[in-house]
mmCIF file with all atom_site columns, C-alpha atoms and ligand atoms in Angstrom:
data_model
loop_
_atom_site.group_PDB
_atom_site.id
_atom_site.type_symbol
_atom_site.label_atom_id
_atom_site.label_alt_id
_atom_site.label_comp_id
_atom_site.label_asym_id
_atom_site.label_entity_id
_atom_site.label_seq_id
_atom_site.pdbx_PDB_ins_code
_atom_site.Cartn_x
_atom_site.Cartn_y
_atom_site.Cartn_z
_atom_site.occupancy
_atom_site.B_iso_or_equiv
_atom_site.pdbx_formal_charge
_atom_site.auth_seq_id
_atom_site.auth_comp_id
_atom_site.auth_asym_id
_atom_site.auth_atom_id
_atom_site.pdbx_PDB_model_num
ATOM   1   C  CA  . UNK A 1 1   ? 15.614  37.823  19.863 1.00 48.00 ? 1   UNK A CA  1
ATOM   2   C  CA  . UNK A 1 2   ? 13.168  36.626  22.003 1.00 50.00 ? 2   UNK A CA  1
ATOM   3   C  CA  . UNK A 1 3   ? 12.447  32.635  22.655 1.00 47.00 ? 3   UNK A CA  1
ATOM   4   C  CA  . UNK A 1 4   ? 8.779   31.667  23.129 1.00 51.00 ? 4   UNK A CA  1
ATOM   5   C  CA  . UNK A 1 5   ? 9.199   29.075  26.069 1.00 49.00 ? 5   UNK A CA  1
ATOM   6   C  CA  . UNK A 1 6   ? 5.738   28.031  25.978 1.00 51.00 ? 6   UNK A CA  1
ATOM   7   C  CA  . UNK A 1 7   ? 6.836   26.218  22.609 1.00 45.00 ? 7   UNK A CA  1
ATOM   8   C  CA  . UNK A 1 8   ? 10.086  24.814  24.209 1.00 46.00 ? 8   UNK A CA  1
ATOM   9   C  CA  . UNK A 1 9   ? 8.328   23.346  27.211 1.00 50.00 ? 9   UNK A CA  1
ATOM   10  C  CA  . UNK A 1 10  ? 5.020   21.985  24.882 1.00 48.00 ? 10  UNK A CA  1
ATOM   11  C  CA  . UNK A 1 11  ? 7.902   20.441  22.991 1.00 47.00 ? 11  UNK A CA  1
ATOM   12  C  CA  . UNK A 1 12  ? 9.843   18.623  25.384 1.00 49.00 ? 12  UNK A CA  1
ATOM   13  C  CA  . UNK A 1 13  ? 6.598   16.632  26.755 1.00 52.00 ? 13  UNK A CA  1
ATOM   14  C  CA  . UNK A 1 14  ? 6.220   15.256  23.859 1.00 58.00 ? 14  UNK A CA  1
ATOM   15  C  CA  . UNK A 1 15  ? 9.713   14.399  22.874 1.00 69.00 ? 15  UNK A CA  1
ATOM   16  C  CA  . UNK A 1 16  ? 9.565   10.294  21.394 1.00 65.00 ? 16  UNK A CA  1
ATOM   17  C  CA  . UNK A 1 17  ? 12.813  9.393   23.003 1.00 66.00 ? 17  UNK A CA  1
ATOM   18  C  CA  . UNK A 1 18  ? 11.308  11.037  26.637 1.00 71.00 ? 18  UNK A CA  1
ATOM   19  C  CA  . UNK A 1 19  ? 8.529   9.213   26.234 1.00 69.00 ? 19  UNK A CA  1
ATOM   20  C  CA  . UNK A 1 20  ? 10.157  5.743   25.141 1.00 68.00 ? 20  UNK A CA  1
ATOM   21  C  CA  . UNK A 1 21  ? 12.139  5.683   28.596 1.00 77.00 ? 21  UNK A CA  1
ATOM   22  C  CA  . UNK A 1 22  ? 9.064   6.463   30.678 1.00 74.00 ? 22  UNK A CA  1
ATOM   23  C  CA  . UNK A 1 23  ? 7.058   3.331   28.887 1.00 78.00 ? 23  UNK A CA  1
ATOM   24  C  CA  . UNK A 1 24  ? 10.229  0.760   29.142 1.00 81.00 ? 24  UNK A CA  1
ATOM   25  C  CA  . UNK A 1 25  ? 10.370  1.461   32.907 1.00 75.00 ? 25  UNK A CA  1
ATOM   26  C  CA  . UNK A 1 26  ? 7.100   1.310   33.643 1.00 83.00 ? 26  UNK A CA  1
ATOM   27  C  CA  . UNK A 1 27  ? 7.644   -2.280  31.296 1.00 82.00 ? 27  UNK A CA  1
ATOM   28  C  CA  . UNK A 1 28  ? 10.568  -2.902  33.779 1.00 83.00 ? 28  UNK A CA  1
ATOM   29  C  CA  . UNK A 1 29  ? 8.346   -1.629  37.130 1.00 81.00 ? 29  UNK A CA  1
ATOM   30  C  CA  . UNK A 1 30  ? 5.524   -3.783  36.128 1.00 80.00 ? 30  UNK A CA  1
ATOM   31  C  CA  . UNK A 1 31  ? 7.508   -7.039  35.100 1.00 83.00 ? 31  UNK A CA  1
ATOM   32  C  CA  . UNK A 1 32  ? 9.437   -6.805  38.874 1.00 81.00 ? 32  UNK A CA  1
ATOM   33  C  CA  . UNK A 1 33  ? 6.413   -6.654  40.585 1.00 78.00 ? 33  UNK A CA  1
ATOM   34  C  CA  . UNK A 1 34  ? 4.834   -9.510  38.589 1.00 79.00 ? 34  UNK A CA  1
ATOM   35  C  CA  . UNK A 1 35  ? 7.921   -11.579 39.421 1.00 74.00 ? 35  UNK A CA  1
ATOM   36  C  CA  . UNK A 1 36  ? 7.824   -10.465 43.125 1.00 75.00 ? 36  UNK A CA  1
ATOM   37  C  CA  . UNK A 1 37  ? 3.963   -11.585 43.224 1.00 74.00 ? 37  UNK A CA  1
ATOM   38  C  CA  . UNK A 1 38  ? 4.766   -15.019 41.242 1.00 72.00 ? 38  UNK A CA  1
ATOM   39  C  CA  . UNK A 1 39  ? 7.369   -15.672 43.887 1.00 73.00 ? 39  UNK A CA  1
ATOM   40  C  CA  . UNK A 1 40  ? 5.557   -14.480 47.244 1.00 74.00 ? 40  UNK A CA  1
ATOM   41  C  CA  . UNK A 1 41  ? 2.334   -17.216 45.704 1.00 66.00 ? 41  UNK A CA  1
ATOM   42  C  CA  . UNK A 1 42  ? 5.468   -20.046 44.947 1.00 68.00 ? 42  UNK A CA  1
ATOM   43  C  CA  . UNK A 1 43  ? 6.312   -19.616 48.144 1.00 62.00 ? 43  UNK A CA  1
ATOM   44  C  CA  . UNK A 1 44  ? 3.071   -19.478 49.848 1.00 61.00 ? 44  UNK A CA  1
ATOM   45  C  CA  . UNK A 1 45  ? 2.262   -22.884 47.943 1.00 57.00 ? 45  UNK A CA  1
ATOM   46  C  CA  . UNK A 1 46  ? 5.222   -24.682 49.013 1.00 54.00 ? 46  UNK A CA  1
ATOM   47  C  CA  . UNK A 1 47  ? 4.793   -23.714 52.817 1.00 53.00 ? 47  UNK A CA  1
ATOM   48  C  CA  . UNK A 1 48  ? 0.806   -24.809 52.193 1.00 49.00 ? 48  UNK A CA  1
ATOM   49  C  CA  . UNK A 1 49  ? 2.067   -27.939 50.517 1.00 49.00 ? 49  UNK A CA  1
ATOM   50  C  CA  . UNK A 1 50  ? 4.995   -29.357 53.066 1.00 48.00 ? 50  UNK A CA  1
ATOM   51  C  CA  . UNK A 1 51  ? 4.041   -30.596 56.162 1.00 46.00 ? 51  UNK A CA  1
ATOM   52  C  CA  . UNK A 1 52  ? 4.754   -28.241 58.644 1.00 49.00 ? 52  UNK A CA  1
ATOM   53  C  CA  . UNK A 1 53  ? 5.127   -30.438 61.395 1.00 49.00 ? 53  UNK A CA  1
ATOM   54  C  CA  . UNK A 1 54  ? 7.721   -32.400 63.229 1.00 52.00 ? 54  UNK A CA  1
ATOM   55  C  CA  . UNK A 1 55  ? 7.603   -35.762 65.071 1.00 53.00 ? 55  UNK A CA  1
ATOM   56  C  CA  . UNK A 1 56  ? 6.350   -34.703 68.782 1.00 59.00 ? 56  UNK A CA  1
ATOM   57  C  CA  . UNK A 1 57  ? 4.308   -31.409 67.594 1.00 64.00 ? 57  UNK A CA  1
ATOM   58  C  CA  . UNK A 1 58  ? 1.238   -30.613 68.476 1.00 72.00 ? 58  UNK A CA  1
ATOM   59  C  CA  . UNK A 1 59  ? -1.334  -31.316 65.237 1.00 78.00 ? 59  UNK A CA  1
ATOM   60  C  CA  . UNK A 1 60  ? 0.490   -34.538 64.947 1.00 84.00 ? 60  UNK A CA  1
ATOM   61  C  CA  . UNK A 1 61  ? 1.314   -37.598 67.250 1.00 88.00 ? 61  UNK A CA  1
ATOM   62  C  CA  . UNK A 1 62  ? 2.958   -36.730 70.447 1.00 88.00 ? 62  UNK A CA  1
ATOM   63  C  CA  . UNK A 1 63  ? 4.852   -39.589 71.920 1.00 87.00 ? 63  UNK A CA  1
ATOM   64  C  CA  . UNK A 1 64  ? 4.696   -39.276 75.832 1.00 84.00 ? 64  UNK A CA  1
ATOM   65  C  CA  . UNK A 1 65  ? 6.533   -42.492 76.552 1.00 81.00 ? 65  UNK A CA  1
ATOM   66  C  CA  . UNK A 1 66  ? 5.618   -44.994 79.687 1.00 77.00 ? 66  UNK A CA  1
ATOM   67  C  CA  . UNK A 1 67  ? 1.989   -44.913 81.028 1.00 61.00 ? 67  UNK A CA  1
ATOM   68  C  CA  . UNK A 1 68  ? 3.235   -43.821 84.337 1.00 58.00 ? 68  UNK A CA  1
ATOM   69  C  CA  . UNK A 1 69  ? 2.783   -39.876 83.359 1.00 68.00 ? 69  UNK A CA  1
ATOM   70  C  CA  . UNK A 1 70  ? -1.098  -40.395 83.631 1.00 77.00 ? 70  UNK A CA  1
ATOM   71  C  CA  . UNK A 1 71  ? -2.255  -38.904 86.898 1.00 81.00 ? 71  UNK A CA  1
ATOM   72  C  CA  . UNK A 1 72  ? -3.295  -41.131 90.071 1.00 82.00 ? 72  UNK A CA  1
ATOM   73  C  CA  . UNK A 1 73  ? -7.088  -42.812 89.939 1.00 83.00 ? 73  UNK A CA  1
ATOM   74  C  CA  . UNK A 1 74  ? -9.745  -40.034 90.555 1.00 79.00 ? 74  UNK A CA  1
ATOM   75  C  CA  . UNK A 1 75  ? -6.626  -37.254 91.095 1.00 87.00 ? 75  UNK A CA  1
ATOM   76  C  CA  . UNK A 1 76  ? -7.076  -33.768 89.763 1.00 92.00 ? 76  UNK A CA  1
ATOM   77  C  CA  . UNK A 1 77  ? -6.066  -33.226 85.638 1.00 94.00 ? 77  UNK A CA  1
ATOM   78  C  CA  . UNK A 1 78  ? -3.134  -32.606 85.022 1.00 92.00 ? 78  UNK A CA  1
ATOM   79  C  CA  . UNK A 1 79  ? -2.451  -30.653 81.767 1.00 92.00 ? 79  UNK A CA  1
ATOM   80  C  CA  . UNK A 1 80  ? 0.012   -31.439 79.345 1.00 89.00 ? 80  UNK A CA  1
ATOM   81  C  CA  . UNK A 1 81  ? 0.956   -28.223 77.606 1.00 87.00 ? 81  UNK A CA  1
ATOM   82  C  CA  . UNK A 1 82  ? 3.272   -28.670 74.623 1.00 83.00 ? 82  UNK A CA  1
ATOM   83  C  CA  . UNK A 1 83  ? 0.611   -31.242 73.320 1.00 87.00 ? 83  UNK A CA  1
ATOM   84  C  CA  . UNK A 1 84  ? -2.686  -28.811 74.803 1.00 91.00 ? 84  UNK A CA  1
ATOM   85  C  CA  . UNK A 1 85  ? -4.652  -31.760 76.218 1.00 93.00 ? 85  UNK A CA  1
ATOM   86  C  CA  . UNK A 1 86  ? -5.586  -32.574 79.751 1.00 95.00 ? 86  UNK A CA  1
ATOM   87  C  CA  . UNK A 1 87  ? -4.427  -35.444 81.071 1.00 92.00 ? 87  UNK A CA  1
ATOM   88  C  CA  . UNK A 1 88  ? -7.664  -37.278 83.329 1.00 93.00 ? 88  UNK A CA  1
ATOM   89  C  CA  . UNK A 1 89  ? -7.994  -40.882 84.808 1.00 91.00 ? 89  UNK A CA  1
ATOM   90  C  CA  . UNK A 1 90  ? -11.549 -41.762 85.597 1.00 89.00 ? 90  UNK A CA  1
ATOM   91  C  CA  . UNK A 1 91  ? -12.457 -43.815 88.983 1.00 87.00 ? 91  UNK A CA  1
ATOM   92  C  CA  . UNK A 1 92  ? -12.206 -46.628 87.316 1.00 88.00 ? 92  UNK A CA  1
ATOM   93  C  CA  . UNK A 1 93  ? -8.508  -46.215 85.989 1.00 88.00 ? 93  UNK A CA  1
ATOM   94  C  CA  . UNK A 1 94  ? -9.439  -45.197 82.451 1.00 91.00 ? 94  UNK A CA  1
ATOM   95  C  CA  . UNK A 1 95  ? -7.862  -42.721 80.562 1.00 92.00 ? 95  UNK A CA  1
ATOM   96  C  CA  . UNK A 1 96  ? -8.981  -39.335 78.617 1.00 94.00 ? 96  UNK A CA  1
ATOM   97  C  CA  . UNK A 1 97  ? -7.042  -36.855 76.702 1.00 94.00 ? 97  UNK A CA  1
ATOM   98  C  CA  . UNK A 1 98  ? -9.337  -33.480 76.554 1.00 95.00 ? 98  UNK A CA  1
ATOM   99  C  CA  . UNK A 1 99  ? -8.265  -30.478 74.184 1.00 95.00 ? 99  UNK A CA  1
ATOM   100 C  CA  . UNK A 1 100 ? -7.773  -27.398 76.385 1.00 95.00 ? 100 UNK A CA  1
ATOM   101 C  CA  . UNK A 1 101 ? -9.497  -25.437 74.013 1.00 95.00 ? 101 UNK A CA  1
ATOM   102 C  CA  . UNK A 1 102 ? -13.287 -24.546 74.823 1.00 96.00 ? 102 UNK A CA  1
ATOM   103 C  CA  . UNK A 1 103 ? -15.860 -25.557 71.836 1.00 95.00 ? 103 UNK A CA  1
ATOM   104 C  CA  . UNK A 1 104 ? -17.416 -22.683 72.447 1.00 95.00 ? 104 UNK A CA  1
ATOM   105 C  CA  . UNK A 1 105 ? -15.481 -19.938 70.893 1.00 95.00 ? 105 UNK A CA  1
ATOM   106 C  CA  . UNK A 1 106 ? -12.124 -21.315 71.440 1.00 94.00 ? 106 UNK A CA  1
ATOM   107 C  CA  . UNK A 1 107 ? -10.584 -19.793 74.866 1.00 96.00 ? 107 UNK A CA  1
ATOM   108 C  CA  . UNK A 1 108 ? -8.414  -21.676 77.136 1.00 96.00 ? 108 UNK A CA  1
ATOM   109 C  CA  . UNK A 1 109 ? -10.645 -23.072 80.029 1.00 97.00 ? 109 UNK A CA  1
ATOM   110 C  CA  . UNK A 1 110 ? -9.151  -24.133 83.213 1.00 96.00 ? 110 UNK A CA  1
ATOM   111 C  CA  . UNK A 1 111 ? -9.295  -27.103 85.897 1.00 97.00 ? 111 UNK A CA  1
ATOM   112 C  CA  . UNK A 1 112 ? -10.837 -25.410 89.565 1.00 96.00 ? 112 UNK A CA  1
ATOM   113 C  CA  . UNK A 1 113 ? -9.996  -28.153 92.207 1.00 95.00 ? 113 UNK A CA  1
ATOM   114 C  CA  . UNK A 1 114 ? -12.078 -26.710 94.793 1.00 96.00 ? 114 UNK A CA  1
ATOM   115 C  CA  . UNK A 1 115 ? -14.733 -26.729 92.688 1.00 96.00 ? 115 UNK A CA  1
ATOM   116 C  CA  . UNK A 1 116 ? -13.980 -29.925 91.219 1.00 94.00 ? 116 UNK A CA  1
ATOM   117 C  CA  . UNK A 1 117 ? -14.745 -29.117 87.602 1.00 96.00 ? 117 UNK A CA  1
ATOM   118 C  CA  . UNK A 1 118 ? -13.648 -26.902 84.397 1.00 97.00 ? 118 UNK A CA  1
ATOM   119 C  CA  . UNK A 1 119 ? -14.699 -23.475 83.730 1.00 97.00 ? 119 UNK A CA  1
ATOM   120 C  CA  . UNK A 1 120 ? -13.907 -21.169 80.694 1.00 97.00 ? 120 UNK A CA  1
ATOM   121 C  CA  . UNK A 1 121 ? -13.436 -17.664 81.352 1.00 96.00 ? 121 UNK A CA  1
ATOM   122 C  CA  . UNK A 1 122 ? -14.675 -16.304 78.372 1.00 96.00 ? 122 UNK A CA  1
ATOM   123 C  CA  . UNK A 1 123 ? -18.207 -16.651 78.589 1.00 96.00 ? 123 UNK A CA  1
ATOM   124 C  CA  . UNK A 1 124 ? -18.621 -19.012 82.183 1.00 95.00 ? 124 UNK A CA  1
ATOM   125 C  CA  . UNK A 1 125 ? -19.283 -22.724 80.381 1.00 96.00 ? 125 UNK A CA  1
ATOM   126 C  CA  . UNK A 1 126 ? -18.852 -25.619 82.832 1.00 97.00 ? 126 UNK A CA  1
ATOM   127 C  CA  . UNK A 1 127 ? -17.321 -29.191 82.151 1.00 97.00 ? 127 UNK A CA  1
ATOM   128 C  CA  . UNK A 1 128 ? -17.200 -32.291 84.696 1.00 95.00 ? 128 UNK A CA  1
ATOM   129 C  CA  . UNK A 1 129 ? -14.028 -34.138 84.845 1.00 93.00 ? 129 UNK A CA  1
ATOM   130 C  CA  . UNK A 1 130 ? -14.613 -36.245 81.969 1.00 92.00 ? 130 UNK A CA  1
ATOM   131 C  CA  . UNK A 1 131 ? -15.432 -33.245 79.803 1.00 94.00 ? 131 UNK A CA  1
ATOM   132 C  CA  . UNK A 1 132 ? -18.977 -33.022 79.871 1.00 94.00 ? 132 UNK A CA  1
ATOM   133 C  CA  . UNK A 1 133 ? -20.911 -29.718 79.210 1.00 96.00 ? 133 UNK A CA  1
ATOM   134 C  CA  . UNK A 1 134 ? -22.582 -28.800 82.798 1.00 95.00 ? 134 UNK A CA  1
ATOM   135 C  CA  . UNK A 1 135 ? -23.362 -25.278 81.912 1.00 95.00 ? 135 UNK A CA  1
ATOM   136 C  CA  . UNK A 1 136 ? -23.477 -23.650 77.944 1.00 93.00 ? 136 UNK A CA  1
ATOM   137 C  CA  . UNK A 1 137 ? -23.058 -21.533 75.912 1.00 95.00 ? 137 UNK A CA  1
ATOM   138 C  CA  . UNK A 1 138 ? -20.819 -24.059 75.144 1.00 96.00 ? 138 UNK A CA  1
ATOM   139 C  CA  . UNK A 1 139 ? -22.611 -26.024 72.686 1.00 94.00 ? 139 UNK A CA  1
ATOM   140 C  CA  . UNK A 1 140 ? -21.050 -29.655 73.364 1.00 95.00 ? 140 UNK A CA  1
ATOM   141 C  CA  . UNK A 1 141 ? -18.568 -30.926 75.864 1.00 96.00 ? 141 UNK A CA  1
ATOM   142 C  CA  . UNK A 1 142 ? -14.959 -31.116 75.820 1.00 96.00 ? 142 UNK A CA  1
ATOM   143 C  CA  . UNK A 1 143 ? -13.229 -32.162 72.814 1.00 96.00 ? 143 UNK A CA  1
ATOM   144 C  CA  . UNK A 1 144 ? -10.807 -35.587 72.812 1.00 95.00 ? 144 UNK A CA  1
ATOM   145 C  CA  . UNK A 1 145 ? -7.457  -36.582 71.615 1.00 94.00 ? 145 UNK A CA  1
ATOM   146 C  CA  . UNK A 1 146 ? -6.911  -40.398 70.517 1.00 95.00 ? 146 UNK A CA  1
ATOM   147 C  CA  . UNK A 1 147 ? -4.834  -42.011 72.689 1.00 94.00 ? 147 UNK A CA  1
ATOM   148 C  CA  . UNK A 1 148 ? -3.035  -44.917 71.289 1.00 94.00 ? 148 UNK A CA  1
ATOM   149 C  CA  . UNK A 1 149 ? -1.082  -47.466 73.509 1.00 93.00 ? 149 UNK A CA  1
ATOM   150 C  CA  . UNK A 1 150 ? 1.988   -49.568 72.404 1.00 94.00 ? 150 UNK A CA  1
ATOM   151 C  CA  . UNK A 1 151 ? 3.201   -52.578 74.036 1.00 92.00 ? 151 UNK A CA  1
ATOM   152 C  CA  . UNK A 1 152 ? 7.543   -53.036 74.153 1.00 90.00 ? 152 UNK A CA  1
ATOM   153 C  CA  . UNK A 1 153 ? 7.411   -54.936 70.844 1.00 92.00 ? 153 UNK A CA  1
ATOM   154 C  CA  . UNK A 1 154 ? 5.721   -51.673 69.537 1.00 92.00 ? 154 UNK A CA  1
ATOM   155 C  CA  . UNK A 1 155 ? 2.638   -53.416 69.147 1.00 94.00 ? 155 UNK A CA  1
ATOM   156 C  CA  . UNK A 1 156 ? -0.604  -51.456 69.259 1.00 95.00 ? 156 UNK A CA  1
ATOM   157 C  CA  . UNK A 1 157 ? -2.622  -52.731 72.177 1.00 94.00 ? 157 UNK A CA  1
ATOM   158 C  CA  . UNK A 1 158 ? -5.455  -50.321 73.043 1.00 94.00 ? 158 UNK A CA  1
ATOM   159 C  CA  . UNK A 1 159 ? -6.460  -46.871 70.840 1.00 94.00 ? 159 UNK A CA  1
ATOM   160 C  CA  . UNK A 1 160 ? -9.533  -44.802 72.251 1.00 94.00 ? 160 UNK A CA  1
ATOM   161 C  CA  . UNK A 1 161 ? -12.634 -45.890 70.078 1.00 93.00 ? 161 UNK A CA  1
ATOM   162 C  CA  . UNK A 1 162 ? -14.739 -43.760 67.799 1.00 91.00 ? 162 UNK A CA  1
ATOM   163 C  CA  . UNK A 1 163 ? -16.907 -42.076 70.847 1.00 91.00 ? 163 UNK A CA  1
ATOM   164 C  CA  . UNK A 1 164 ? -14.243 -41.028 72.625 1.00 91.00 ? 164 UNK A CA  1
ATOM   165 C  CA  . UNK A 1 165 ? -14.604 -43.293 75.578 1.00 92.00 ? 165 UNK A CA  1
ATOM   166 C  CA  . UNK A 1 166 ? -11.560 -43.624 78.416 1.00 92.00 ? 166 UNK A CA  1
ATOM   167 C  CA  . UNK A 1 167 ? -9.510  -45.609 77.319 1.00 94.00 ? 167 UNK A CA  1
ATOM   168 C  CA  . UNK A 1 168 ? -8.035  -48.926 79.859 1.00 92.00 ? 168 UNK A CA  1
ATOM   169 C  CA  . UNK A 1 169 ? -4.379  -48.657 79.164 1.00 89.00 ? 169 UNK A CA  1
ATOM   170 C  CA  . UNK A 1 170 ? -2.076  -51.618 79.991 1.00 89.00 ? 170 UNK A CA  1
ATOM   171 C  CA  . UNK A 1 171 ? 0.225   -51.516 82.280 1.00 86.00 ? 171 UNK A CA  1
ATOM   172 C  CA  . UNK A 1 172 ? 4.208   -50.528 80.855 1.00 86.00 ? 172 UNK A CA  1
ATOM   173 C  CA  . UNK A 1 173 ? 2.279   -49.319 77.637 1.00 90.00 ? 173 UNK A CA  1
ATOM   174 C  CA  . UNK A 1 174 ? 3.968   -46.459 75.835 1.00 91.00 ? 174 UNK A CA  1
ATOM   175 C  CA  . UNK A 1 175 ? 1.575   -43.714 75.113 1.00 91.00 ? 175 UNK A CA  1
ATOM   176 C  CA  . UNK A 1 176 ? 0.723   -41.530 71.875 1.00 92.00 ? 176 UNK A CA  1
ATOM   177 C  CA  . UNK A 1 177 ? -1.547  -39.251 71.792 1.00 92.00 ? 177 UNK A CA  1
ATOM   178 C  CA  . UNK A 1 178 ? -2.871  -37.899 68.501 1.00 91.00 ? 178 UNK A CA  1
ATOM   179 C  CA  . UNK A 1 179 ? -3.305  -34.382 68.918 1.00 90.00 ? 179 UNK A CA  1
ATOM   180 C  CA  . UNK A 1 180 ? -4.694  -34.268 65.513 1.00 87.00 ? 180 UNK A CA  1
ATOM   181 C  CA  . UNK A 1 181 ? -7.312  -37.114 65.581 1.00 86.00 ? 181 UNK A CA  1
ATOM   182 C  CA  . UNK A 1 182 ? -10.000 -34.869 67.956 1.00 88.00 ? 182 UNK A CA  1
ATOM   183 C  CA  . UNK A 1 183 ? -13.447 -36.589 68.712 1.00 92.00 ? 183 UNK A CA  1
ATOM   184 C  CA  . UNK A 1 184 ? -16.171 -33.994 69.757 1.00 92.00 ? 184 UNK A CA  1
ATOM   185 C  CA  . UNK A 1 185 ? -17.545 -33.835 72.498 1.00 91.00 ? 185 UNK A CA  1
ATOM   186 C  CA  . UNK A 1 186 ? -21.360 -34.356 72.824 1.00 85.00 ? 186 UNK A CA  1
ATOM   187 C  CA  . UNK A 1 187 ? -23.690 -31.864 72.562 1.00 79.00 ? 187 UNK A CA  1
ATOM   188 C  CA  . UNK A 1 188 ? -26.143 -30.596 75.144 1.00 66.00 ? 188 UNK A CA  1
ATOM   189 C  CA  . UNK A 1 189 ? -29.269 -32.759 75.908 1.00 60.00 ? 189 UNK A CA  1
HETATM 190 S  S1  . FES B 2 .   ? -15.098 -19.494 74.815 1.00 63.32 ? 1   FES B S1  1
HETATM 191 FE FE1 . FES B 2 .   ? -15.470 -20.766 76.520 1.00 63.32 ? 1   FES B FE1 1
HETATM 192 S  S2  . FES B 2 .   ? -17.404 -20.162 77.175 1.00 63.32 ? 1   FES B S2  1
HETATM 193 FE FE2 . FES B 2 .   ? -17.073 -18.940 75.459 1.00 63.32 ? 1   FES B FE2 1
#
């Protein structure tokens, strides 16, 4: 007797209890990767919602302890990596805290001593000491940190102002500076 097998295979395609198991896992494939989604955008939320950063970090206050850190009147910048700001003490004693990153498209501009000034390599912008734009594309000067000063009674006694101006800091004063409180700098004339 002969068996058609074109029948037999037509047949089992479309057998009910073939076709039931196919559908529940794809049910099963589909609900996992719905829970696998729900849970990576929990998680993503929580790590968006806790603060993500610990006492001393940069994008938060940065204690730096006794004013004695601060470079000498009129000396060079010094820079203060974990926090990214350069430290610089005007001739008159005053203090800035400059963001090491360039305004113009972000790159990490450096102090040249023998040219007395800051210069980006990325694109050649120019800052005096104090952060002010000598050559562009940089479209303002430097950015600056708040510094805050505390006395021993942990007293505030002098914070840098709105503008951004050096800052007089007391002598024994313990330092903060808020790497997350940035004043820009000013733009070109
Ligand atoms: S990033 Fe500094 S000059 Fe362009």
């Amino acid at each position: 007797m002969t068996v058609d097998t074109r029948l037999l295979q037509q047949g089992a395609g479309t057998d009910p209890l073939r076709e039931m198991s196919r559908r529940t896992f794809l049910n099963y494939a589909w609900l996992a990767s719905l829970g696998v989604l729900t849970a990576e955008t929990a998680v993503v939320f929580y790590q968006f919602a806790m603060p993500r950063l610990g006492p001393g970090e940069f994008g938060g206050p940065v204690d730096l302890g006794l004013a004695e850190i601060l470079p000498g009147i009129g000396a060079d910048p010094e820079p203060f990596h974990k926090a990214k700001f350069w430290w610089v003490v005007d001739d008159e004693g005053a203090a800035i805290a400059l963001y090491k990153v360039c305004p113009h498209l972000g790159c990490i501009y450096q102090w040249k001593p023998n040219q007395a000034k800051f210069i980006c390599p990325c694109h050649g912008s120019e800052f005096e000491r104090g952060g002010a734009l000598i050559r562009s594309p940089a479209p303002r000067g430097l950015d600056r940190m708040v510094i805050r000063a505390y006395d021993a009674a942990d007293e505030l006694v002098a914070e840098t102002n709105e503008r951004g101006d050096a800052l007089h800091i007391p002598d024994g004063a313990r330092l903060v500076v808020e790497t997350g409180l940035r004043i820009l700098g000013h733009e070109a004339a």
